[in-house]
Amino acid sequence: MPASVQMGSGQLTIDRTFTVSVAGAHDDMVDRAIDRFKDQLTKQTAILLQKPVDPAHTTLTVRAEHGSQKVLKVGDDESYDLVVNASGAQLTAPNPLGVLHGLETFLQLVSVTPNGFAVPAVTIHDQPRFVWRGTLIDVGRHFIPIDVMKRNIDGMAAVKMNVLHWHIYDNEGFRVESKRFPKLTGEGSDGRFYTQQEIRDFIAYAHDRGVRIMPEFEMPGHSRSMYVGYPELASGPGPYKMEPGAPDAEMDPTREETYKFIDKFLEEMASLFPDQYVHIGGDEVGGKEWEANPKIQTFMREHGMKNKQDLQAYFNQRLQKIVSKHHKIMVGWDEVLHPDLPKTVVVQSWRGQESLASSARQGYRGMLSFGYYLDLMWPAARHYAVEPLSGEGATLNPDEKARILGGESCMWSEFVTPENIDSRIWPRNAAVAERLWSSATMQDPASMYARLNQVSWRLEFLGLTHRTSLRPALDRMSQGSDVAPLRTLADVVEPVKDYTRMENMKGPLDFRAPLNRLVDTARPESEQARNFRNAVQSYLSSNFKDQAAAAQIRTQLALWRDNDPRLRPLLERSFLMGELAPLSADLSSLGFAGLFALDYLEKGVPSPDSWRTQQLAAIDLAGAPRGDLLLMVAPPIRQLVEASGGKTSKP
Amino acid sequence: MPASVQMGSGQLTIDRTFTVSVAGAHDDMVDRAIDRFKDQLTKQTAILLQKPVDPAHTTLTVRAEHGSQKVLKVGDDESYDLVVNASGAQLTAPNPLGVLHGLETFLQLVSVTPNGFAVPAVTIHDQPRFVWRGTLIDVGRHFIPIDVMKRNIDGMAAVKMNVLHWHIYDNEGFRVESKRFPKLTGEGSDGRFYTQQEIRDFIAYAHDRGVRIMPEFEMPGHSRSMYVGYPELASGPGPYKMEPGAPDAEMDPTREETYKFIDKFLEEMASLFPDQYVHIGGDEVGGKEWEANPKIQTFMREHGMKNKQDLQAYFNQRLQKIVSKHHKIMVGWDEVLHPDLPKTVVVQSWRGQESLASSARQGYRGMLSFGYYLDLMWPAARHYAVEPLSGEGATLNPDEKARILGGESCMWSEFVTPENIDSRIWPRNAAVAERLWSSATMQDPASMYARLNQVSWRLEFLGLTHRTSLRPALDRMSQGSDVAPLRTLADVVEPVKDYTRMENMKGPLDFRAPLNRLVDTARPESEQARNFRNAVQSYLSSNFKDQAAAAQIRTQLALWRDNDPRLRPLLERSFLMGELAPLSADLSSLGFAGLFALDYLEKGVPSPDSWRTQQLAAIDLAGAPRGDLLLMVAPPIRQLVEASGGKTSKP
C-alpha cells in the first residue's frame, strides 16, 4: 500500500498499443526494467504489445532524475510519483530504484474490467518507511539452485523488498566457491554449491531489480561445514564429517592462524560481493568445544575472560577489524552486541523488539527478524502484526528510532527444497514487505488479506510456483491417480507450527532425507480454511441469517464428509500417504458433525447436550497434529457445533 | 509400451544410495543423459541422491556398444535391453540413442509402493516400429520462445519421439535469423525470432536428447513474411505487410533471381541446420498471384504448363536441385508429389493413408500427419486410432511398406501461445508417440489412457506445464477471486473441434489478438468429463448396481448444480468471462437434470415421458457450442436421463 493514494475518475485502457517511453537521459537499468515490465504486462494480460512501437504514441512516460549506481546503498532514495489518467501515465523518481518500484505499482493496478484491461486514474506518491526490507534465505541446510534464487529475487522486487540476506553456509553445507580455500566446498558440501561466476551473475541480476545481496559468513558457530576441509580452524579434535546429528563445532578464537584464514577468506569474498555490508552470524554459540579444549580454557584465564560471551566478544572485535580492513560494515545477530564493539556494527534481532531497542539505545543500528521467521508456518496476519517500532521500540526517542533500519523475514531451510521453497516464502512474505514499506497505521488483517490475494496470483506470472507446485507434489504421492480427494485434504491442512516438527523427530534432523510428505507441500496457511472460517463467522454473526454463507458452509462440509471413502484406497497404496489415514477419517467426521450442527441451526432446534459433548470431544481430537499436520477446519466446525446448542453468545 | 516386456518377481528399491555407472567406454552424450536421468529421478521422488557416490555400489549399469554420432540419422539403431531385478539393473544398447530410451523407460517404471519407491523386476527388449516419430511445431503464426521449445523437446524425448519438424516461418512471421537476408526477420517479423546462436544451441540440446531438428522453409506459398522485406521474390505487385487477413502471396517461380535467392538462403540454412533433411513445405498454393501476373501466365504458356500444379512441379524440380546441391534430402507435403521428382524426396501426408500409400507405390518414402493434427482438439483416443499402415496402407507390399517412415503430429499455432502450447501438445502427443513406437496390435483406448495418465504427471516434472498452466490463466480471468467455481466449469469444457473456431470468426484470423479467453486455456480433452463418462458407463452397464459409481456421479452432479450461483458474480466483472454465462447456467441445469434422473433410477421409478422429453431438448441445447466451448458432460447426462425412462437398452 503506497504512502499516499488519491483516486481519480476514469481509467487508462491497456491494449496492444500500450507503449512506454523514457523522458530525459537513458539508463540501462531503467531500460531493462521497462523490458521486463512489458514482458510482465504481457504475461498478466496475454496482450502481445505492438512491435515496433508507434513513436507518436506514448502511454506511460518514465523519468528518473539520476542514473543508476554500480552498487546499491542503504538509504538510497526509493521514492516515486505515479500519475495515471484516462489519456496516459507519468512515472517520475529521483533514482532508477523509484522507477522500479513505480513500475511494480503500475502492474499491480492493471486489472480486468467489464470493458477490457485498465488501470484506474490515480495519483500516487510513495516511499518506504524503512530503508532495509529484506529476506534471508538459508541455502546451507538445503541447497537452492540459482534459478530458484532468481525467481525469488523477482518476487522480492515485486513487493519492493531491497535486500537478500544470503545465509550461504551452515553446519550442513558450504555453498560458495572459494578459490583460495577450495576444500570449503570440496569437502564441506555434497557438491551442491554456487560458482563465483554464478554468484557474480546473480548479484547483477538482483542489482538490476533493486535488490542488494548481503552474504552471511557465519562464525564462530553454525559453521561445521568449514571444518570438514579445514579442521585446524575448529576448537575440537576433529575430524569433522558431513553427517546428520553431528554436534555443533566452533571456530578456535585463540589461534592467530584462525584470523589469518578469516582475513584471506573475507578478502576474497569482499571482492566477490560488492555490497557494503557483511553478515558474520555470531548466533547460538554453544561453547562446548571451547569448554572441552584445555588450550582455550587457558587462553580465557590468561585474558581474564569469565565465559563464552567474553571469548566471543574478543573474537568479534578481531573479526570486526578484519571486516573493516576490507572496507565493509559488519552485521551480526543479537549475540554480537557487546560494549567493546564499534557503533558501526549493525545488529539483527531474532530475539525481539526489546533486544532491538536496547541496541538502538546503545547507539547501534539494527533490524528486526523476530516475528518474521517464515519457517515457523505462521499465518500472514501474525507476521503482519509484528512491528519493529512497537513494544520497547515505541519508547525510543527519534534519534534512536532512526537507528532501526527495518527488518528481514527469514527462510531457514531445515524442511525446504527447490520445489517447496516458493510456497514457504510466498505469499506470506508480501505481508512482511508491506509492514516494512507502508505506514505503521496499516493494521487491518482483512484488508491485508485482500491485497495479499491479489499479489499472490500475480507473483506466479513472475515464475514463482507457490500455488502451482502443489499439484506435482500431490501427483508424486498419488502417482497419477485422480488427485482430487488428496487435494481436498491437502487444501485444509497446515504444517504444525513453530518448532514442533523438529521436536517430534525421533532422532536428529537428517538433512539428506527426502522431503516428499504432505507436510512438505501443504501450504503454511490454508486459504480454504480461512475462507471457511470467514464464512462461519459471517453466518454466526448474522444470527444464522446469512444464507449465502450457509450454502457455502454446507457445500464445503459435504465435500469433506464424502472425501474419506474416495481417498482411502489411495492412502493404502503409497508409503508417502499412510500417515494421512487418521486425518482423512477425521475430516469426514468433521464434515458430518458440521452438517448436523448446521441442520440444528437451520431448524432452530438446539442440539442435545450429550451429542454436543461427544462431538466437541471428537473435534478436539481431530484438531490434534498427525503426520505433522493440523486440520485447520476443526476450530470453525467447533464453533458451529457450540452454536448449535443455542446458548453460545454470538461472536 | 515396449516391444517385449516380461515381468519378474520382486522389485528394485530406489533410495538415496541409488547409483548409475557406465560400463565400457565413456561417451559424453551418455554421461549427460545419466546426469539428466538422476535429476529427473530426484524430481519424481524428491530423493536427493548421495554425493559423492559410493564406488563399490552400483544400482544401474549402462553400456552402449558404440559412441554417439555428431549428426543423428534416420534409421539409427534405437533399440535397448533393460533388465531389472531386486539387486540391480542393466541397460544395454548398440547406440547411445537406445540408452536414452532405456533411461526414459526406467523412469516410467519408478513408482511408489507401500514400502517406498521401487522399480518392479522386469526384462524388456525394445525398439521402435517406425524410424520417424516426430512433432511439428509451427512458430510462424505465434512465436514460441526457445525455453518453451526446449521443454517440449524434453517431453518428446520422454516419449521417445526423435524428430522435431520446425515450421519456422509462415505468412504471419519469419522466425529464423538470416545473416545474408536480414530483412527476412527485420521486416518479416514483429522482432520475435531466433538468433543463429540460439538455433545452434537448441540443435545441440535436441541432439543430446536424441531428437533431430528438421527445419521447414515453406515455398512457394505460406511465405508472405518473406516478401515484406524482399517483395521482388513474390508474384504480386506488393508491397507486402504484416497484417491480419492479407491474402496469400506466392513466390515467383519464373524469375532466375528467385532461384539465386533460394540458393544463397538454403546454403546459409544448410550450414546452420546439420540434419540431412530439409522440408520445403509446398502445400496449399492458392495460385491467385500467379493467375494475376501476366508475365507468369506467359511463362506458363511458353513452357506448356496447363495449371498451377505444373508450375509448382517446375518450381519443385528447380528447388530439389538446389536442396540436393547443398547435400540435403527434400521433404514436402502431399502437393509436391509429381512424376518428375526424384525418388529421394520424402512426402509428408496431411491428406491421409490413401495419399501416403500412393506415394509409396510410386517409390517415394513418406510419413503420415493426417489424423495427428493436435490443433483440431481431438481426444487422444482418436489420434491413437490413426494408423499409418491401415486403410490403403494395409494393401502395400513389404517393399512399399518399408517406405512408410512413420509420422508426425502437428501443432499448428493459430491459437497457441507460450502459455498454452504445452497443454495443446501434451499429454495427447504421447498417444501419437506410442502409435509410432509400439506394436500395431496395441489398440485398446482404455489401456492407452491408463498409460497416458501416468505419462502426463511425469511430464510436468520435466518442466512441461500442460496441467499447471491452467491455474494462472484462470487467475488472470478471475483476478484473484476464488477461482474454484471457474475451475469447475473449466474442467468440463473443451474447445470446439476441427476448424470450427476459425469458421466462427467474423473476420480474418487476427494473429495479434490476445489469447486469454477460456477457450484458450481449456484442455483439449477433459479428464473430468472422461472420468464422469466412464462412471456413467459403469453405472448403466452394472444395471444400476454399481454404488461407488452412483456416489461419484451424485457428487459431481451436485457440484455442477451448485456452481452457477458461485460463478455468476465473477462473470459479470470481467470482459474475459461474460461469454461463459450461458455455459455456466447450462452446467447447473445439467446437474439438476442428472440428479433427478439418478433419483428416478435409484428409486426404480421410470421418469415421466414429458419430463424426459423436456430435459433431452434442454440437454441438446446445452451441448451446443458457446464461447467456442463445448460442455462435455452433456452426452453422459443425456444417457442418464434416457436410462431413467426405463426403456433404454443397456449399452
PDB file of C-alpha atoms in Angstrom, chain A residues 16 42-52 110-117 142 189-192 419 453-454 457-458 460-461 467-469 471-473 475-483 487 510-516 527 531 552 555-556 559 562 566 572-576, chain B residues 16 42-52 110-117 142 189-192 419 453-454 457-458 460-461 467-469 471-473 475-483 487 510-516 527 531 552 555-556 559 562 566 572-576:
ATOM      1  CA  ARG A  16      -1.734  -3.724 -27.651  1.00  0.00           C
ATOM      2  CA  THR A  42       2.013  -9.384 -21.478  1.00  0.00           C
ATOM      3  CA  LYS A  43       2.001 -12.331 -19.093  1.00  0.00           C
ATOM      4  CA  GLN A  44      -0.622 -10.780 -16.838  1.00  0.00           C
ATOM      5  CA  THR A  45      -2.951  -9.848 -19.689  1.00  0.00           C
ATOM      6  CA  ALA A  46      -1.855 -12.093 -22.583  1.00  0.00           C
ATOM      7  CA  ILE A  47      -1.735  -8.931 -24.706  1.00  0.00           C
ATOM      8  CA  LEU A  48       1.155  -9.050 -27.188  1.00  0.00           C
ATOM      9  CA  LEU A  49       2.328  -5.445 -27.270  1.00  0.00           C
ATOM     10  CA  GLN A  50       2.738  -3.923 -30.695  1.00  0.00           C
ATOM     11  CA  LYS A  51       6.208  -4.147 -32.240  1.00  0.00           C
ATOM     12  CA  PRO A  52       7.656  -1.937 -33.497  1.00  0.00           C
ATOM     13  CA  VAL A 110      -3.682  -3.393 -14.061  1.00  0.00           C
ATOM     14  CA  SER A 111      -6.966  -5.179 -13.702  1.00  0.00           C
ATOM     15  CA  VAL A 112      -9.690  -6.761 -15.738  1.00  0.00           C
ATOM     16  CA  THR A 113     -12.899  -4.759 -16.078  1.00  0.00           C
ATOM     17  CA  PRO A 114     -16.148  -5.411 -17.898  1.00  0.00           C
ATOM     18  CA  ASN A 115     -14.626  -3.418 -20.799  1.00  0.00           C
ATOM     19  CA  GLY A 116     -11.086  -4.724 -21.002  1.00  0.00           C
ATOM     20  CA  PHE A 117      -7.842  -4.383 -19.099  1.00  0.00           C
ATOM     21  CA  HIS A 142      19.292 -27.409   1.769  1.00  0.00           C
ATOM     22  CA  SER A 189      29.369 -29.777   0.683  1.00  0.00           C
ATOM     23  CA  ASP A 190      27.700 -32.556  -1.271  1.00  0.00           C
ATOM     24  CA  GLY A 191      28.859 -30.900  -4.487  1.00  0.00           C
ATOM     25  CA  ARG A 192      25.881 -28.572  -4.495  1.00  0.00           C
ATOM     26  CA  GLU A 419      10.239 -27.498  -5.086  1.00  0.00           C
ATOM     27  CA  ASN A 453      -4.745 -12.469  -2.584  1.00  0.00           C
ATOM     28  CA  GLN A 454      -4.119 -10.060  -5.430  1.00  0.00           C
ATOM     29  CA  TRP A 457      -1.591 -14.832  -8.200  1.00  0.00           C
ATOM     30  CA  ARG A 458       0.411 -12.059  -9.864  1.00  0.00           C
ATOM     31  CA  GLU A 460       3.011 -16.716 -10.264  1.00  0.00           C
ATOM     32  CA  PHE A 461       3.234 -14.791 -13.524  1.00  0.00           C
ATOM     33  CA  ARG A 467       0.481 -22.190  -5.846  1.00  0.00           C
ATOM     34  CA  THR A 468       1.148 -24.464  -8.795  1.00  0.00           C
ATOM     35  CA  SER A 469       3.854 -26.585  -7.157  1.00  0.00           C
ATOM     36  CA  ARG A 471      -0.072 -30.291  -7.925  1.00  0.00           C
ATOM     37  CA  PRO A 472       3.157 -32.070  -8.919  1.00  0.00           C
ATOM     38  CA  ALA A 473       3.862 -32.888  -5.277  1.00  0.00           C
ATOM     39  CA  ASP A 475       0.903 -36.306  -8.214  1.00  0.00           C
ATOM     40  CA  ARG A 476       4.121 -37.767  -6.845  1.00  0.00           C
ATOM     41  CA  MET A 477       2.286 -39.015  -3.771  1.00  0.00           C
ATOM     42  CA  SER A 478      -0.706 -40.403  -5.625  1.00  0.00           C
ATOM     43  CA  GLN A 479       1.147 -41.445  -8.812  1.00  0.00           C
ATOM     44  CA  GLY A 480      -1.322 -40.254 -11.358  1.00  0.00           C
ATOM     45  CA  SER A 481      -4.445 -41.496  -9.647  1.00  0.00           C
ATOM     46  CA  ASP A 482      -7.263 -38.969  -9.502  1.00  0.00           C
ATOM     47  CA  VAL A 483      -5.680 -36.376  -7.274  1.00  0.00           C
ATOM     48  CA  ARG A 487      -6.142 -32.203  -2.884  1.00  0.00           C
ATOM     49  CA  ASP A 510      18.546 -35.740   8.721  1.00  0.00           C
ATOM     50  CA  PHE A 511      19.096 -33.021   6.143  1.00  0.00           C
ATOM     51  CA  ARG A 512      19.546 -35.711   3.496  1.00  0.00           C
ATOM     52  CA  ALA A 513      16.066 -37.213   3.960  1.00  0.00           C
ATOM     53  CA  PRO A 514      13.594 -36.765   1.078  1.00  0.00           C
ATOM     54  CA  LEU A 515      11.018 -34.061   1.736  1.00  0.00           C
ATOM     55  CA  ASN A 516       8.076 -35.652  -0.019  1.00  0.00           C
ATOM     56  CA  GLU A 527      -6.786 -20.318   2.021  1.00  0.00           C
ATOM     57  CA  ASN A 531     -12.411 -18.717   3.709  1.00  0.00           C
ATOM     58  CA  GLN A 552     -21.081 -22.189   1.151  1.00  0.00           C
ATOM     59  CA  THR A 555     -21.165 -27.401   0.217  1.00  0.00           C
ATOM     60  CA  GLN A 556     -17.778 -27.500   1.911  1.00  0.00           C
ATOM     61  CA  LEU A 559     -17.282 -32.332   0.283  1.00  0.00           C
ATOM     62  CA  ASP A 562     -17.630 -37.603   1.391  1.00  0.00           C
ATOM     63  CA  ARG A 566     -12.589 -41.606  -2.082  1.00  0.00           C
ATOM     64  CA  GLU A 572      -3.026 -47.703   1.232  1.00  0.00           C
ATOM     65  CA  ARG A 573      -1.038 -47.874  -1.950  1.00  0.00           C
ATOM     66  CA  SER A 574       1.644 -45.324  -1.115  1.00  0.00           C
ATOM     67  CA  PHE A 575       4.113 -45.236   1.739  1.00  0.00           C
ATOM     68  CA  LEU A 576       4.015 -41.453   1.455  1.00  0.00           C
TER      69      LEU A 576
ATOM     70  CA  ARG B  16      19.440 -42.275  -1.833  1.00  0.00           C
ATOM     71  CA  THR B  42      15.201 -36.762  -7.825  1.00  0.00           C
ATOM     72  CA  LYS B  43      12.340 -34.637  -9.067  1.00  0.00           C
ATOM     73  CA  GLN B  44       9.997 -37.616  -9.387  1.00  0.00           C
ATOM     74  CA  THR B  45      10.800 -38.969  -5.931  1.00  0.00           C
ATOM     75  CA  ALA B  46      12.283 -35.995  -4.031  1.00  0.00           C
ATOM     76  CA  ILE B  47      15.153 -38.288  -3.108  1.00  0.00           C
ATOM     77  CA  LEU B  48      18.471 -36.411  -3.045  1.00  0.00           C
ATOM     78  CA  LEU B  49      20.912 -38.974  -4.398  1.00  0.00           C
ATOM     79  CA  GLN B  50      24.042 -39.482  -2.355  1.00  0.00           C
ATOM     80  CA  LYS B  51      27.067 -37.387  -3.381  1.00  0.00           C
ATOM     81  CA  PRO B  52      29.797 -38.413  -3.735  1.00  0.00           C
ATOM     82  CA  VAL B 110       9.754 -45.959 -10.862  1.00  0.00           C
ATOM     83  CA  SER B 111       6.660 -45.982  -8.715  1.00  0.00           C
ATOM     84  CA  VAL B 112       5.537 -45.502  -5.164  1.00  0.00           C
ATOM     85  CA  THR B 113       4.708 -48.656  -3.220  1.00  0.00           C
ATOM     86  CA  PRO B 114       3.578 -49.279   0.346  1.00  0.00           C
ATOM     87  CA  ASN B 115       7.283 -49.761   1.175  1.00  0.00           C
ATOM     88  CA  GLY B 116       8.991 -46.947  -0.690  1.00  0.00           C
ATOM     89  CA  PHE B 117       9.933 -46.099  -4.233  1.00  0.00           C
ATOM     90  CA  HIS B 142       2.743 -17.362 -32.939  1.00  0.00           C
ATOM     91  CA  SER B 189       8.558 -10.443 -38.078  1.00  0.00           C
ATOM     92  CA  ASP B 190       7.482  -8.448 -35.028  1.00  0.00           C
ATOM     93  CA  GLY B 191      11.018  -8.753 -33.652  1.00  0.00           C
ATOM     94  CA  ARG B 192      10.258 -12.169 -32.193  1.00  0.00           C
ATOM     95  CA  GLU B 419       1.469 -20.236 -22.043  1.00  0.00           C
ATOM     96  CA  ASN B 453      -2.401 -40.668 -17.133  1.00  0.00           C
ATOM     97  CA  GLN B 454       0.914 -41.953 -15.839  1.00  0.00           C
ATOM     98  CA  TRP B 457       2.014 -36.150 -14.489  1.00  0.00           C
ATOM     99  CA  ARG B 458       5.596 -37.310 -15.029  1.00  0.00           C
ATOM    100  CA  GLU B 460       5.304 -31.999 -15.551  1.00  0.00           C
ATOM    101  CA  PHE B 461       8.402 -32.960 -13.587  1.00  0.00           C
ATOM    102  CA  ARG B 467      -1.604 -29.217 -16.238  1.00  0.00           C
ATOM    103  CA  THR B 468      -0.374 -26.403 -14.047  1.00  0.00           C
ATOM    104  CA  SER B 469      -0.717 -23.607 -16.605  1.00  0.00           C
ATOM    105  CA  ARG B 471      -4.366 -22.075 -12.846  1.00  0.00           C
ATOM    106  CA  PRO B 472      -2.567 -18.859 -13.840  1.00  0.00           C
ATOM    107  CA  ALA B 473      -4.824 -18.481 -16.860  1.00  0.00           C
ATOM    108  CA  ASP B 475      -6.365 -16.349 -12.170  1.00  0.00           C
ATOM    109  CA  ARG B 476      -5.927 -13.841 -14.972  1.00  0.00           C
ATOM    110  CA  MET B 477      -9.586 -14.159 -15.876  1.00  0.00           C
ATOM    111  CA  SER B 478     -10.899 -14.013 -12.316  1.00  0.00           C
ATOM    112  CA  GLN B 479      -8.208 -11.682 -10.942  1.00  0.00           C
ATOM    113  CA  GLY B 480      -7.549 -13.377  -7.667  1.00  0.00           C
ATOM    114  CA  SER B 481     -11.148 -14.058  -6.729  1.00  0.00           C
ATOM    115  CA  ASP B 482     -11.805 -17.576  -5.507  1.00  0.00           C
ATOM    116  CA  VAL B 483     -11.047 -19.497  -8.653  1.00  0.00           C
ATOM    117  CA  ARG B 487     -12.190 -24.118 -12.408  1.00  0.00           C
ATOM    118  CA  ASP B 510      -6.005 -11.736 -36.177  1.00  0.00           C
ATOM    119  CA  PHE B 511      -2.764 -13.376 -35.083  1.00  0.00           C
ATOM    120  CA  ARG B 512      -2.038 -10.349 -32.867  1.00  0.00           C
ATOM    121  CA  ALA B 513      -5.178 -10.757 -30.754  1.00  0.00           C
ATOM    122  CA  PRO B 514      -4.670 -11.759 -27.109  1.00  0.00           C
ATOM    123  CA  LEU B 515      -5.425 -15.425 -26.454  1.00  0.00           C
ATOM    124  CA  ASN B 516      -6.873 -15.083 -22.992  1.00  0.00           C
ATOM    125  CA  GLU B 527     -10.203 -35.642 -17.851  1.00  0.00           C
ATOM    126  CA  ASN B 531     -13.988 -39.941 -15.820  1.00  0.00           C
ATOM    127  CA  GLN B 552     -19.273 -40.453  -7.704  1.00  0.00           C
ATOM    128  CA  THR B 555     -21.169 -35.813  -6.009  1.00  0.00           C
ATOM    129  CA  GLN B 556     -20.201 -34.466  -9.409  1.00  0.00           C
ATOM    130  CA  LEU B 559     -21.102 -29.749  -7.618  1.00  0.00           C
ATOM    131  CA  ASP B 562     -24.473 -25.563  -7.276  1.00  0.00           C
ATOM    132  CA  ARG B 566     -20.998 -19.122  -7.177  1.00  0.00           C
ATOM    133  CA  GLU B 572     -20.097 -10.006 -14.653  1.00  0.00           C
ATOM    134  CA  ARG B 573     -16.909  -8.327 -13.505  1.00  0.00           C
ATOM    135  CA  SER B 574     -14.611  -9.476 -16.300  1.00  0.00           C
ATOM    136  CA  PHE B 575     -14.859  -8.920 -20.035  1.00  0.00           C
ATOM    137  CA  LEU B 576     -12.987 -12.195 -20.450  1.00  0.00           C
TER     138      LEU B 576
END
